[in-house]
mmCIF file of C-alpha atoms in Angstrom:
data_model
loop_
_atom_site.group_PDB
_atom_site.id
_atom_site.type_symbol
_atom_site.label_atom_id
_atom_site.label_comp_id
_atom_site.label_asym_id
_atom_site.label_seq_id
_atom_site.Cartn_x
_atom_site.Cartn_y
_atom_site.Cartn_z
ATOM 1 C CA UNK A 1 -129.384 -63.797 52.493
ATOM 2 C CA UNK A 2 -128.890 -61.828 49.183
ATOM 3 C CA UNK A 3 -131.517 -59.678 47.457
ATOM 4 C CA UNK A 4 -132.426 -58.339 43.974
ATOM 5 C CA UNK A 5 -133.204 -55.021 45.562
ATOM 6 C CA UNK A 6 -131.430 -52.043 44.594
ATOM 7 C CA UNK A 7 -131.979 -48.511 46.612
ATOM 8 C CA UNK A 8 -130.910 -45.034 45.966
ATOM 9 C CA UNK A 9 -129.445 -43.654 49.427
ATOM 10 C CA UNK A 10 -128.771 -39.566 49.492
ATOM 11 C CA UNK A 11 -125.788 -40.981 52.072
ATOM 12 C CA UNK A 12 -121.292 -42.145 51.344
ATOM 13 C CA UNK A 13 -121.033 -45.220 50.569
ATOM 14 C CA UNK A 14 -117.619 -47.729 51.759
ATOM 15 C CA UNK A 15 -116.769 -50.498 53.023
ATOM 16 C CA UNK A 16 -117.979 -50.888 56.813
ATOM 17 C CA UNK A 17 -120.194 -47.357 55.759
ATOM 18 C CA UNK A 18 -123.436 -47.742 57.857
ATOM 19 C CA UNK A 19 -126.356 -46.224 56.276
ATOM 20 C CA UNK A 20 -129.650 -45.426 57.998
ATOM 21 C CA UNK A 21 -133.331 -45.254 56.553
ATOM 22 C CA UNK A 22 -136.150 -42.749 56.175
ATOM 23 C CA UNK A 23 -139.340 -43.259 57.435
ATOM 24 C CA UNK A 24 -140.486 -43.895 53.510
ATOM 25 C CA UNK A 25 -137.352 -45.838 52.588
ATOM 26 C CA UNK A 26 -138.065 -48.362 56.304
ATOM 27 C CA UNK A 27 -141.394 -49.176 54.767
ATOM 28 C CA UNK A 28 -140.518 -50.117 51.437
ATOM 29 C CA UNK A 29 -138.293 -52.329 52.054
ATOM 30 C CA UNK A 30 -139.980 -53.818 55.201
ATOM 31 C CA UNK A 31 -143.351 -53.304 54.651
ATOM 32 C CA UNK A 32 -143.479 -53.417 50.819
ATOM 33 C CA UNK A 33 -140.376 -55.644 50.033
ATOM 34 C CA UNK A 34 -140.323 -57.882 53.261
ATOM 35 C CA UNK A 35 -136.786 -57.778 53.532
ATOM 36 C CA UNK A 36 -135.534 -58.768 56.794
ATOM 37 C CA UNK A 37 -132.076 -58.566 59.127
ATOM 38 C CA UNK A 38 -129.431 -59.891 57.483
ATOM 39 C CA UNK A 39 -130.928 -59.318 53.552
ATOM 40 C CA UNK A 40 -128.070 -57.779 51.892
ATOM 41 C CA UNK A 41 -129.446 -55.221 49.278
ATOM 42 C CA UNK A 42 -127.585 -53.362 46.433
ATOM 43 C CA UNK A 43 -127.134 -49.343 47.044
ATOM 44 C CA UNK A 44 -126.048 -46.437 44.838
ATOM 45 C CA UNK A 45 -125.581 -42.818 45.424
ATOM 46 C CA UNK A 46 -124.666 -41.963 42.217
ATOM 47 C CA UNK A 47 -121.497 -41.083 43.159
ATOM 48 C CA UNK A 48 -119.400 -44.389 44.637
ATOM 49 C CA UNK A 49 -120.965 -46.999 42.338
ATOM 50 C CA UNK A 50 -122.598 -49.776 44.194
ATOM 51 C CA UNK A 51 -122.511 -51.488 46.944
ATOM 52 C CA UNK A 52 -123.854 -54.946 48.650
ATOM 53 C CA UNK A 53 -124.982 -53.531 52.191
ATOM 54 C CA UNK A 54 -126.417 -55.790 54.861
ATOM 55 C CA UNK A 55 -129.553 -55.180 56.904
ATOM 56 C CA UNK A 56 -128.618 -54.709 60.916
ATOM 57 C CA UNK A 57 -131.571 -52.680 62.249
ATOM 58 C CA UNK A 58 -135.382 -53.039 61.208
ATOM 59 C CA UNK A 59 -138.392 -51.016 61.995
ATOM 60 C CA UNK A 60 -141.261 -49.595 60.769
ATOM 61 C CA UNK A 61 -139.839 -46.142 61.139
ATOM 62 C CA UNK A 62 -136.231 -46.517 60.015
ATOM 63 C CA UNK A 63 -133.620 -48.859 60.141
ATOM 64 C CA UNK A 64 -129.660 -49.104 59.138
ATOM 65 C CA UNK A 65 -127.928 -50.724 56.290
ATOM 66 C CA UNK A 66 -123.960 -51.465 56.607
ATOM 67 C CA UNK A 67 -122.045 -51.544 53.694
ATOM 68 C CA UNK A 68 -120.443 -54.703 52.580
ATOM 69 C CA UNK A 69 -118.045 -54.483 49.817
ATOM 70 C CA UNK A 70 -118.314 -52.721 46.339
ATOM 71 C CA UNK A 71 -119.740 -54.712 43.437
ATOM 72 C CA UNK A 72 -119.701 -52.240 40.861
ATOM 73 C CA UNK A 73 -117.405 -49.372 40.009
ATOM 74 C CA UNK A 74 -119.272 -46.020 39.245
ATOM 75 C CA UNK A 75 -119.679 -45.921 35.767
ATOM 76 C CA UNK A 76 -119.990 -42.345 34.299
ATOM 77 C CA UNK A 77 -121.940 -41.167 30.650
ATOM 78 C CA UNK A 78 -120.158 -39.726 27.912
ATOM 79 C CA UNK A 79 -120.865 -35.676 28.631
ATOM 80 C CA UNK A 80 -124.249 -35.446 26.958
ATOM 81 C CA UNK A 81 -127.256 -33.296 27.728
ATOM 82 C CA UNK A 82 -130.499 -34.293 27.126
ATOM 83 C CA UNK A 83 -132.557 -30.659 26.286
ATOM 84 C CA UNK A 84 -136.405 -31.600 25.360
ATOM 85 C CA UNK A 85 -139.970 -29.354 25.349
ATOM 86 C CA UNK A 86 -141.557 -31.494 28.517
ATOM 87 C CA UNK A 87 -145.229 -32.811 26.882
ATOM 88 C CA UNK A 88 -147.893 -34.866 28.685
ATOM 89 C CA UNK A 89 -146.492 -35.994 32.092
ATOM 90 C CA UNK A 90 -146.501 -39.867 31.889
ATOM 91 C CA UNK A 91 -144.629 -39.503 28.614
ATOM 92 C CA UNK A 92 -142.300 -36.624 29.924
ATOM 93 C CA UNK A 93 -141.336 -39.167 32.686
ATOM 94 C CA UNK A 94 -140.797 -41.304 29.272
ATOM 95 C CA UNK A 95 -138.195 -39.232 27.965
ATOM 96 C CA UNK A 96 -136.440 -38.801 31.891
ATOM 97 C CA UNK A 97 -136.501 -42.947 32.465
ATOM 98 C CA UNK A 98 -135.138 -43.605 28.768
ATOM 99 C CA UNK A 99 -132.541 -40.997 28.818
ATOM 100 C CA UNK A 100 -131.005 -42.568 32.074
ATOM 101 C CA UNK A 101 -130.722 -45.838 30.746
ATOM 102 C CA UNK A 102 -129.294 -44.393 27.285
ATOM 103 C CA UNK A 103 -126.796 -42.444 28.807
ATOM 104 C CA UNK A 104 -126.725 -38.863 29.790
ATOM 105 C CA UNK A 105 -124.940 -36.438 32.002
ATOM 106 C CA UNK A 106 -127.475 -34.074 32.448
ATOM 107 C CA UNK A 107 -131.331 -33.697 31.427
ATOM 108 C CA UNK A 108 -132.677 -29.938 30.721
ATOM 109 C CA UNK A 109 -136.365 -29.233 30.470
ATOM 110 C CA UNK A 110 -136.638 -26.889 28.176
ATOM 111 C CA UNK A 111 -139.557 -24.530 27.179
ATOM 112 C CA UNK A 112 -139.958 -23.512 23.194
ATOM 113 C CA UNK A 113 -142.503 -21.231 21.770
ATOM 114 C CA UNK A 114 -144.997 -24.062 21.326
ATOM 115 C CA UNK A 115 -144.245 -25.871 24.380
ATOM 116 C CA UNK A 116 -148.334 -26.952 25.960
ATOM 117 C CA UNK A 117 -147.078 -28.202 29.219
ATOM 118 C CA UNK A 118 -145.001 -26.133 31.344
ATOM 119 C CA UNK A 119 -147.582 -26.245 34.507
ATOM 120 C CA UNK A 120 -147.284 -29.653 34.945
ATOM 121 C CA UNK A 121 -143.542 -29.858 34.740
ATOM 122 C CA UNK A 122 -142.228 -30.435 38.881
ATOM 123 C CA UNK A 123 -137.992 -30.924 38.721
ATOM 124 C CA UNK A 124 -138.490 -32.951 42.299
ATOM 125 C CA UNK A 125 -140.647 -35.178 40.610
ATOM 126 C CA UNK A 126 -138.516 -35.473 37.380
ATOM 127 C CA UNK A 127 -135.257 -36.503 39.475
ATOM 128 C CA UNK A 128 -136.649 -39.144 41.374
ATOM 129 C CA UNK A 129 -137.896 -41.011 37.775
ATOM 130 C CA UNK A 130 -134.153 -40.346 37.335
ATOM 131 C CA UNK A 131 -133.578 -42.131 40.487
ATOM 132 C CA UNK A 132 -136.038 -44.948 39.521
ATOM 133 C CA UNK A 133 -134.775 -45.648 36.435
ATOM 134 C CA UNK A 134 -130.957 -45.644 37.988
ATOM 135 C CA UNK A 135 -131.921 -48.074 40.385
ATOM 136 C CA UNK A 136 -134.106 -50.466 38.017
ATOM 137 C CA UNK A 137 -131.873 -50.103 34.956
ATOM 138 C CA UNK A 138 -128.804 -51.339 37.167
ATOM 139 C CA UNK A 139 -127.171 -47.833 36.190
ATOM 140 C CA UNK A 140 -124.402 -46.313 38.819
ATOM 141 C CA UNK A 141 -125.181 -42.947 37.845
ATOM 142 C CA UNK A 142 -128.197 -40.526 38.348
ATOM 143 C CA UNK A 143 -127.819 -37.786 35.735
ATOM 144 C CA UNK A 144 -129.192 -34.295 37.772
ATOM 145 C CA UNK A 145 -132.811 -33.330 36.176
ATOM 146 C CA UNK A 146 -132.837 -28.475 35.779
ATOM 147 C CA UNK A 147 -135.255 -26.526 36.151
ATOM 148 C CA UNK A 148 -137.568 -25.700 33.212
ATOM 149 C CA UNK A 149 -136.048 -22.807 31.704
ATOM 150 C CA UNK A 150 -137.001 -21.156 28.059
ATOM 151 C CA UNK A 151 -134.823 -21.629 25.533
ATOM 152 C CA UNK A 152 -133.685 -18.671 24.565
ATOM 153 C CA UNK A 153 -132.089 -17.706 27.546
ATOM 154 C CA UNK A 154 -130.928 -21.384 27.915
ATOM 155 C CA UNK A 155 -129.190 -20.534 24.141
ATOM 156 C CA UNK A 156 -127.772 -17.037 25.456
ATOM 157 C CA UNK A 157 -125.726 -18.760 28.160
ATOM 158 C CA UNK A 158 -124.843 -21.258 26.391
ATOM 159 C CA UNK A 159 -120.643 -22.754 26.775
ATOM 160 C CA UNK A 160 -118.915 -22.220 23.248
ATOM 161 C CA UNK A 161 -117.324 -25.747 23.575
ATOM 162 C CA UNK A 162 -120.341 -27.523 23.603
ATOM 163 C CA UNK A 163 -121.891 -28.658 20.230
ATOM 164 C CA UNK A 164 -125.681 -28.968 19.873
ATOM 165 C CA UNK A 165 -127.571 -32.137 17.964
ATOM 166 C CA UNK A 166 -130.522 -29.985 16.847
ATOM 167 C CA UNK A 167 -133.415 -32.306 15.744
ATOM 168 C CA UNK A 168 -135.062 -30.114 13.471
ATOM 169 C CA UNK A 169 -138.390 -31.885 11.929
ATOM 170 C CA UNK A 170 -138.491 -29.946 8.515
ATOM 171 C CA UNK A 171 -135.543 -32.333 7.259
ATOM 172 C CA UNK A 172 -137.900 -34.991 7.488
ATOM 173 C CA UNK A 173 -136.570 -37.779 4.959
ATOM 174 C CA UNK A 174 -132.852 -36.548 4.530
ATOM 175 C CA UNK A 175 -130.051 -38.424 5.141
ATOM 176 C CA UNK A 176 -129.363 -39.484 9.121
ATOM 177 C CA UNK A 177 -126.090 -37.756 9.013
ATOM 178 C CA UNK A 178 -124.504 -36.742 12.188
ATOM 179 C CA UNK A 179 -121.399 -34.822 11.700
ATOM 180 C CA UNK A 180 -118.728 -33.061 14.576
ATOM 181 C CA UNK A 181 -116.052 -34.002 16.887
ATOM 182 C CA UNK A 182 -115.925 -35.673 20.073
ATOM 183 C CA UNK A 183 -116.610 -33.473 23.262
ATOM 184 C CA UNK A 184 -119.158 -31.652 25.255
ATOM 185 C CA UNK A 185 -122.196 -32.469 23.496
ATOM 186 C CA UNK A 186 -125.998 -31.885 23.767
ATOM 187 C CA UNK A 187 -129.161 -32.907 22.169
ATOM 188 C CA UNK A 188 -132.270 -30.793 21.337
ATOM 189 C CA UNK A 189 -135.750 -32.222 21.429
ATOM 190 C CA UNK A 190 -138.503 -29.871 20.602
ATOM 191 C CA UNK A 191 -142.493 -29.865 21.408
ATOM 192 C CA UNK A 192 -145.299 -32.028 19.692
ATOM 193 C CA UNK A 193 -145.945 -28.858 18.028
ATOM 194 C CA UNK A 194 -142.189 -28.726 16.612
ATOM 195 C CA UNK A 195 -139.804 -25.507 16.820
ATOM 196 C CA UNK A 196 -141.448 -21.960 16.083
ATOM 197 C CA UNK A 197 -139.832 -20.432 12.359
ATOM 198 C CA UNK A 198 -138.194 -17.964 14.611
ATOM 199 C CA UNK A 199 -136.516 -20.745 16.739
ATOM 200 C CA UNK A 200 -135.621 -22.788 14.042
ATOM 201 C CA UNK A 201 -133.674 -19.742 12.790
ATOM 202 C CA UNK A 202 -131.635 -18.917 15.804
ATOM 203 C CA UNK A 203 -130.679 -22.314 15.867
ATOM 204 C CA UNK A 204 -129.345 -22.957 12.449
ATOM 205 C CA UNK A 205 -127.092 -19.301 13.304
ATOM 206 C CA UNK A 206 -125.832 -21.001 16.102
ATOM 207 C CA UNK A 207 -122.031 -21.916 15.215
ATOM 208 C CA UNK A 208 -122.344 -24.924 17.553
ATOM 209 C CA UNK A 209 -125.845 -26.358 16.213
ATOM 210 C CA UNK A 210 -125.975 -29.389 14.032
ATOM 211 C CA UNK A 211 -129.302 -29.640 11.988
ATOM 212 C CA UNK A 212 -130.333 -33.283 11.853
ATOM 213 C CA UNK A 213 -132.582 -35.578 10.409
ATOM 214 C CA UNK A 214 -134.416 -38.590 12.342
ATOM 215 C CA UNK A 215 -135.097 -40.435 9.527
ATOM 216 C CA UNK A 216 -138.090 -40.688 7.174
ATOM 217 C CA UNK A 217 -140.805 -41.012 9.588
ATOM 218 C CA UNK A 218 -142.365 -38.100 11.727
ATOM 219 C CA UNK A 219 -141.422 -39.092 15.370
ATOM 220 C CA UNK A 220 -143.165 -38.485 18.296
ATOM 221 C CA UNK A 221 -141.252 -36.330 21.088
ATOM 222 C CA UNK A 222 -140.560 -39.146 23.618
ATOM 223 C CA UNK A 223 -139.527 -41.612 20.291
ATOM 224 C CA UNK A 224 -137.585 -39.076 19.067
ATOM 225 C CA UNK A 225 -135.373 -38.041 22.311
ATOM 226 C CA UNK A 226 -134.705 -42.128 22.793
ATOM 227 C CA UNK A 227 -134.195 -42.198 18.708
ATOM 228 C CA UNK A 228 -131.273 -39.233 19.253
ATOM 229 C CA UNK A 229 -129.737 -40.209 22.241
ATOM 230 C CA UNK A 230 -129.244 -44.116 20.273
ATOM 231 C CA UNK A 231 -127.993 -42.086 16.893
ATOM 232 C CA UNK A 232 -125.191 -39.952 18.988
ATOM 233 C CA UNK A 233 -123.978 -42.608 21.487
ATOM 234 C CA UNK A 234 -123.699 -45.113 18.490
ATOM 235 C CA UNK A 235 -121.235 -42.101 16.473
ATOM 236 C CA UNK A 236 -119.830 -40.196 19.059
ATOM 237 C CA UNK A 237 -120.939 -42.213 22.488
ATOM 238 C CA UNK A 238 -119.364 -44.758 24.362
ATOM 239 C CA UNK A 239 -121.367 -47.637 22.460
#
């Protein structure tokens, strides 16, 4: 008996691969999903794409899966980070859930001089919207959610080879003109509040940094990260 579930498993996944439960994982999909022995189920790991796995063992308090056969290859992003200023936390988990089903490689809290909600930011919580999204979205891949760090020391390690899509606000109704090779990439979101004058500066000295526009409108954070993200993977993505 088939079934439109799909589950994120922190396990290898292969043919004749048998998988077994959490306690949390048991109830959802006995309790909450009513999925019985012999339900076959889609898993990912984010690692060996997915998988039709049937159920062989069923309890409240666990239970095993066995891998089937492989329905889906894994399908990786282009190498894109998604750096953003987090903001209130239902829209925060916004940004995380759009950016996996855009396409990223990695997603980068980030805090800028005007950034209003760094207490609220948790990276456990952030990776399993990650995980969510993955699973609902029918991606393969769960992109790994960092650690809130500030920008400026985010900036002072930063690898030469990859360029930076800086949204900067102030070139509100310019030209949408993203320009740069292929490559390493990464996009940069700032707070409600936009980037401080001192930010803004460090970034357009960056030799890497791309100033761009987002159009004519002022955007809101979240619309702006899912606004970038479309704009790059339509010129330089795998769209």
């Amino acid at each position: 008996m088939a079934s439109k579930v799909r589950l994120y498993v922190d396990h290898p996944l292969g043919e004749g691969q048998s998988v077994p439960l959490s306690r949390e994982q048991a109830n959802y999909l006995f309790a909450v999903m009513r999925l019985d022995e012999g339900t076959v189920l889609s898993l990912i790991n984010g690692a060996d794409g997915e998988w039709d796995a049937e159920v062989v063992q069923a309890s409240k308090k666990g239970g095993i899966l066995l891998c089937r056969s492989q329905t889906r290859p894994l399908q990786l992003p282009p190498d894109i980070w998604l750096l953003f200023a987090p903001i209130r936390k239902e829209r925060t988990a916004f940004i995380v859930e759009k950016a996996v089903e855009l396409g990223v490689a990695r997603i980068l809290p980030v805090q800028t001089d005007y950034t209003q909600s760094v207490n609220r930011i948790r990276q456990d919580k952030l990776q399993a919207h990650a995980v969510e999204a993955a699973e609902q979205c029918g991606g393969t891949f769960v992109p790994p959610v960092g650690d809130l760090r500030k920008l400026d020391r985010l900036l002072a390690d930063w690898p030469q080879d990859r360029q930076l899509m800086f949204c900067d606000e102030v070139l509100i109704g310019d030209p949408v003109a993203l320009t740069g090779k292929g490559g390493p990439w990464a996009i940069l979101i700032g707070p409600e509040g936009g980037f401080s004058p001192a930010e803004r500066d460090r970034l357009r000295a960056l030799p890497f940094a791309h100033p761009v526009s987002l159009g004519p409108r002022i955007l809101r954070a979240d619309t702006a990260a899912v606004v970038a993200l479309t704009l790059w993977q339509q010129a330089l993505g795998d769209w």
